[in-house]
Amino acid sequence: MNKQQIGVVGAGTMGQGIAQVLITNGFDVQLFDVAESALERARGAIGNGLEKLVSKQRLSGAEQQAALQRLSTLTALDGLAGCRVIIEAAPENPELKEQLFRDLSALAPNAILASNTSSLSLTRLAAVCDSPERVVGMHFFNPVPVLKLVEIIRAEQTSDATVAHIESLTQSLGKTAVAVADMPGFAVNRLLVPMINEAAFLLQEGAATAEDIDTAMKLGAAHPMGPLALGDLIGLDVCLAIMEVLFEGFGDPKYRPCPLLRRMVSAGYLGRKSGRGFHCYD
Ligand code: CAA
């Protein structure tokens, strides 16, 4: 087993960002996705991310080349068997994640299995694994190369050794870890996504335009971007899924998803990734 070799499952936005941060910090990464086209897109996005760092003189040309050489991509999950840590960043689908954890737990019996899930129960994921003490939440924030936080979520079954390993990995990526209990939305999403949902209510009620709601929070609360633009960045389908998890998990009506948010997701207006959300994107 190679201690410096880390598997990343899922080459979407989060998987790409996680892989980029790992290779720039000296880890060898095996990036897995079922679709070769997703891996190609990821290689392009990671290349662009490293290019930004070179243009800001935070990375030399030689370091950029070395980082890219540490990235391998694969479409066969069993290629992850030799990894010390595997970070899962697949879509937020409970059945998909449970099947992945079952498979990963069998093919890499000594690896730490970390999930970047933004809302699902780590305890439930751990329960499908042979040795649930090596399952933990490692929740990154988008854009991963820029945002410094990682929430570390301990399932009921997670061992101290697993948590200590992930804390130390987080530190070696130049990020700060906070420990959060395994409850719906953890800390950041429980605060952030209801704010986005409330901004959708404001828009639905005609209280202000989308532009003005965003300007209000940028200039009135010093947020780097407004809540509706942030919803578009996260993905409105992801925001809706998180609101559903909060609503169901706490049984509290204060987490009811905004009907406008539901309609937008039904219409396929998912934010930046679909070219249209609360704002339009070219
Ligand atoms: N790789 C490396 N560097 C990158 C990068 C990448 N992929 N993308 C951006 N950067 C760098 C840029 O080069 C730039 O560097 P400098 O500051 O040195 O110029 C810096 O990051 C900022 O980027 P931009 O200039 O392009 O953009 P900006 O200043 O307008 O900031 C933003 C954009 C970082 C997205 C900022 O608006 C922001 O932080 N917004 C809030 C994002 C947020 O709240 N995210 C959390 C979402 S919740 C979540 O992710 C969890 C979940 O489960 C849903």
XYZ file of C-alpha atoms and ligand atoms in Angstrom:
336
model
C 0.000 0.000 0.000
C 1.327 3.417 -0.997
C 0.758 5.946 1.803
C 1.098 8.840 -0.615
C -1.452 7.360 -3.038
C -5.007 8.596 -2.662
C -8.033 7.504 -4.619
C -10.727 9.995 -5.590
C -14.073 8.588 -6.721
C -16.064 10.861 -9.034
C -14.591 13.398 -11.471
C -17.279 16.091 -11.107
C -16.592 19.576 -9.762
C -15.765 18.403 -6.236
C -13.673 15.393 -7.329
C -11.694 17.608 -9.709
C -11.002 20.180 -7.013
C -10.010 17.540 -4.450
C -7.670 15.841 -6.951
C -6.098 19.209 -7.854
C -5.385 20.062 -4.219
C -3.938 16.598 -3.558
C -1.530 16.602 -6.520
C -0.322 20.136 -5.783
C 0.498 18.971 -2.260
C 2.603 15.991 -3.340
C 0.103 13.116 -3.292
C -0.266 10.612 -6.109
C -3.920 10.535 -7.135
C -5.933 7.829 -8.847
C -9.038 9.652 -10.077
C -11.885 7.241 -10.872
C -15.052 7.873 -12.839
C -17.334 5.540 -14.784
C -17.227 7.902 -17.781
C -14.004 8.528 -19.714
C -15.534 11.833 -20.921
C -15.831 13.028 -17.292
C -12.173 12.155 -16.719
C -11.180 14.122 -19.811
C -13.124 17.147 -18.595
C -11.492 16.771 -15.185
C -7.985 16.692 -16.698
C -8.827 19.929 -18.564
C -10.255 21.646 -15.473
C -7.311 20.589 -13.285
C -4.889 21.784 -15.981
C -6.664 25.173 -16.012
C -6.614 25.346 -12.205
C -2.865 24.721 -12.119
C -2.375 27.278 -14.898
C -4.097 29.894 -12.673
C -1.662 29.091 -9.876
C 1.303 29.449 -12.259
C -0.021 32.794 -13.530
C -0.267 33.993 -9.898
C 3.306 32.700 -9.334
C 2.132 30.371 -6.603
C 3.424 27.371 -8.553
C 6.468 27.132 -10.855
C 6.275 25.537 -14.303
C 8.298 22.570 -13.002
C 5.939 22.101 -10.016
C 2.957 22.251 -12.388
C 4.454 19.481 -14.550
C 5.319 17.371 -11.494
C 1.783 17.807 -10.128
C 0.208 16.729 -13.432
C 2.421 13.627 -13.481
C 1.011 12.637 -10.091
C -2.495 12.411 -11.585
C -3.712 9.106 -13.047
C -7.255 8.506 -14.224
C -9.134 5.215 -14.405
C -12.552 3.772 -15.164
C -12.060 0.499 -13.206
C -12.785 0.833 -9.496
C -10.446 -2.012 -8.522
C -7.512 0.189 -9.610
C -7.982 1.896 -6.222
C -7.028 -1.244 -4.275
C -3.538 0.048 -3.326
C -4.652 3.430 -1.953
C -4.187 4.348 1.716
C -7.139 6.739 1.609
C -10.058 6.840 -0.822
C -12.159 10.012 -0.980
C -15.592 9.474 -2.501
C -17.110 12.475 -4.328
C -19.837 10.763 -6.360
C -23.304 12.318 -6.948
C -25.510 12.677 -3.831
C -27.493 9.504 -4.439
C -27.798 7.308 -1.307
C -28.090 3.989 -3.192
C -25.107 4.825 -5.415
C -22.963 5.851 -2.444
C -23.917 2.769 -0.413
C -23.010 0.471 -3.321
C -19.699 2.280 -3.785
C -18.848 1.933 -0.093
C -19.737 -1.774 -0.167
C -17.433 -2.255 -3.184
C -14.616 -0.083 -1.843
C -14.707 -1.759 1.549
C -14.233 -5.156 -0.131
C -11.564 -4.175 -2.634
C -9.452 -2.018 -0.286
C -9.830 -3.732 3.115
C -7.245 -1.534 4.873
C -7.962 1.837 3.299
C -9.648 4.733 5.050
C -12.903 5.432 3.215
C -13.779 9.118 3.335
C -16.936 10.584 1.845
C -17.319 14.154 0.630
C -21.096 13.820 1.040
C -22.742 17.168 1.735
C -25.795 15.764 3.462
C -26.005 11.995 3.817
C -25.496 10.119 7.089
C -21.948 8.786 7.520
C -23.254 6.317 10.090
C -25.520 4.803 7.446
C -22.661 4.619 4.918
C -20.365 3.015 7.499
C -23.046 0.436 8.299
C -22.750 -1.150 4.825
C -18.963 -1.663 5.188
C -17.085 -4.651 6.614
C -14.972 -2.489 8.906
C -17.076 0.605 9.557
C -14.465 2.132 11.882
C -12.498 3.281 8.803
C -15.389 5.323 7.354
C -15.427 9.096 7.928
C -16.813 12.289 6.388
C -14.318 14.640 4.723
C -16.418 17.503 3.424
C -14.706 20.027 1.135
C -16.167 23.305 -0.138
C -16.538 24.586 -3.682
C -14.242 25.892 -5.148
C -12.016 23.354 -3.391
C -8.664 24.892 -4.390
C -9.752 28.226 -2.873
C -11.806 27.457 0.253
C -9.777 26.467 3.298
C -12.300 24.450 5.298
C -12.823 20.705 5.612
C -15.609 19.441 7.875
C -14.624 16.124 9.432
C -17.671 14.071 10.316
C -17.365 11.133 12.632
C -19.876 8.324 12.101
C -21.011 6.474 15.226
C -18.571 3.698 14.216
C -15.515 5.820 13.192
C -12.306 5.081 15.116
C -10.031 7.721 16.665
C -7.193 6.534 14.405
C -9.302 7.204 11.287
C -10.187 10.718 12.456
C -6.552 11.456 13.361
C -5.370 10.318 9.917
C -7.893 12.521 8.109
C -7.098 15.510 10.350
C -3.441 15.145 9.491
C -4.212 14.764 5.753
C -6.358 17.923 5.903
C -3.500 19.817 7.514
C -1.021 18.615 4.901
C -3.341 20.074 2.220
C -3.067 23.507 3.876
C -6.687 23.364 5.015
C -8.352 23.759 8.399
C -10.497 20.982 9.823
C -13.527 21.407 12.052
C -15.134 18.389 13.709
C -18.917 18.185 13.260
C -21.365 15.557 14.492
C -23.131 13.302 11.993
C -26.378 15.233 11.753
C -28.256 16.562 8.714
C -26.374 19.354 6.891
C -23.438 19.158 9.356
C -22.518 22.803 10.192
C -21.939 24.833 7.017
C -24.800 23.540 4.879
C -27.269 23.767 7.778
C -26.525 27.483 7.931
C -25.793 28.284 4.304
C -28.447 26.399 2.335
C -31.468 27.651 4.367
C -30.148 31.167 3.635
C -30.189 30.386 -0.104
C -33.681 28.870 0.300
C -34.860 32.029 2.101
C -33.406 34.171 -0.696
C -35.514 32.102 -3.135
C -38.604 32.911 -0.975
C -37.721 36.631 -1.159
C -37.522 36.373 -4.957
C -40.745 34.323 -5.152
C -42.581 36.941 -3.072
C -41.364 39.722 -5.396
C -39.587 41.469 -2.533
C -36.598 42.324 -4.729
C -34.910 41.260 -7.961
C -32.323 38.464 -7.976
C -29.606 41.050 -8.671
C -30.709 43.228 -5.744
C -30.980 40.296 -3.310
C -27.400 39.333 -4.191
C -26.142 42.917 -4.029
C -27.835 43.311 -0.625
C -25.901 40.409 0.888
C -22.618 41.284 -0.822
C -22.648 44.911 0.316
C -24.764 44.606 3.444
C -23.209 41.494 4.932
C -19.819 41.376 3.150
C -20.499 37.972 1.594
C -18.141 37.273 -1.339
C -21.150 36.481 -3.539
C -24.929 36.820 -3.102
C -27.043 33.843 -1.947
C -28.743 33.292 -5.318
C -25.431 33.374 -7.200
C -24.071 30.983 -4.579
C -27.040 28.641 -5.124
C -26.212 28.721 -8.846
C -22.584 27.852 -8.057
C -23.487 24.950 -5.762
C -26.223 23.692 -8.124
C -29.927 24.243 -7.409
C -30.572 20.474 -7.482
C -27.925 20.034 -4.768
C -29.458 22.890 -2.716
C -32.916 21.330 -3.023
C -31.584 17.900 -2.024
C -29.922 19.413 1.064
C -33.163 21.214 2.052
C -35.049 17.905 1.704
C -32.521 16.182 3.957
C -32.810 18.976 6.570
C -36.625 18.972 6.367
C -36.869 15.210 6.681
C -34.018 14.846 9.172
C -35.239 17.451 11.690
C -38.964 17.322 10.891
C -39.021 21.090 11.348
C -41.113 23.234 8.936
C -38.472 25.971 9.021
C -36.516 23.811 6.538
C -39.341 23.503 3.961
C -37.906 23.905 0.443
C -39.074 27.021 -1.402
C -41.606 26.132 -4.158
C -39.711 28.377 -6.611
C -36.540 26.358 -5.963
C -38.470 23.148 -6.690
C -39.917 24.573 -9.912
C -36.520 25.690 -11.130
C -35.041 22.253 -10.544
C -38.015 20.625 -12.328
C -37.421 22.967 -15.282
C -33.750 21.950 -15.463
C -32.564 25.416 -14.378
C -29.824 24.073 -12.143
C -27.463 27.046 -12.013
C -24.076 27.459 -13.643
C -23.802 23.861 -14.768
C -26.952 24.119 -16.933
C -26.310 27.705 -18.090
C -29.340 29.065 -16.228
C -30.385 29.309 -12.616
C -31.369 32.436 -10.699
C -28.976 34.135 -13.130
C -28.039 33.309 -16.737
C -24.576 32.108 -17.751
C -22.981 31.947 -21.195
N -7.536 26.650 -8.782
C -6.692 27.505 -8.207
N -7.022 28.773 -7.899
C -8.257 29.185 -8.205
C -9.207 28.326 -8.790
C -8.796 27.009 -9.087
N -9.627 26.123 -9.651
N -10.364 29.024 -8.941
C -10.148 30.251 -8.460
N -8.878 30.350 -8.015
C -8.247 31.537 -7.413
C -8.168 32.682 -8.386
O -6.985 32.607 -9.141
C -8.169 33.877 -7.454
O -6.882 34.061 -6.900
P -6.410 35.526 -6.343
O -7.264 35.820 -5.154
O -4.991 35.352 -6.029
O -6.667 36.470 -7.479
C -9.092 33.427 -6.316
O -9.105 31.997 -6.372
C -10.507 33.937 -6.466
O -11.011 33.568 -7.754
P -11.646 34.572 -8.814
O -10.841 35.855 -8.884
O -11.857 33.828 -10.089
O -13.082 34.881 -8.292
P -13.620 35.772 -7.099
O -12.624 36.618 -6.426
O -14.825 36.423 -7.697
O -14.085 34.648 -6.051
C -15.221 32.740 -5.260
C -14.912 33.597 -6.463
C -13.938 32.088 -4.746
C -16.189 31.653 -5.761
C -15.834 33.631 -4.134
O -16.896 34.379 -4.646
C -16.349 32.798 -2.971
O -15.582 32.382 -2.122
N -17.685 32.592 -2.934
C -18.335 31.794 -1.886
C -18.203 30.335 -2.215
C -18.842 29.493 -1.163
O -19.482 29.921 -0.233
N -18.666 28.188 -1.356
C -19.233 27.200 -0.465
C -20.349 26.511 -1.188
S -21.075 25.289 -0.147
C -20.254 23.900 -0.540
O -19.391 23.833 -1.370
C -20.620 22.717 0.256
C -21.698 21.885 -0.238
O -21.749 20.744 0.193
C -22.773 22.342 -1.115
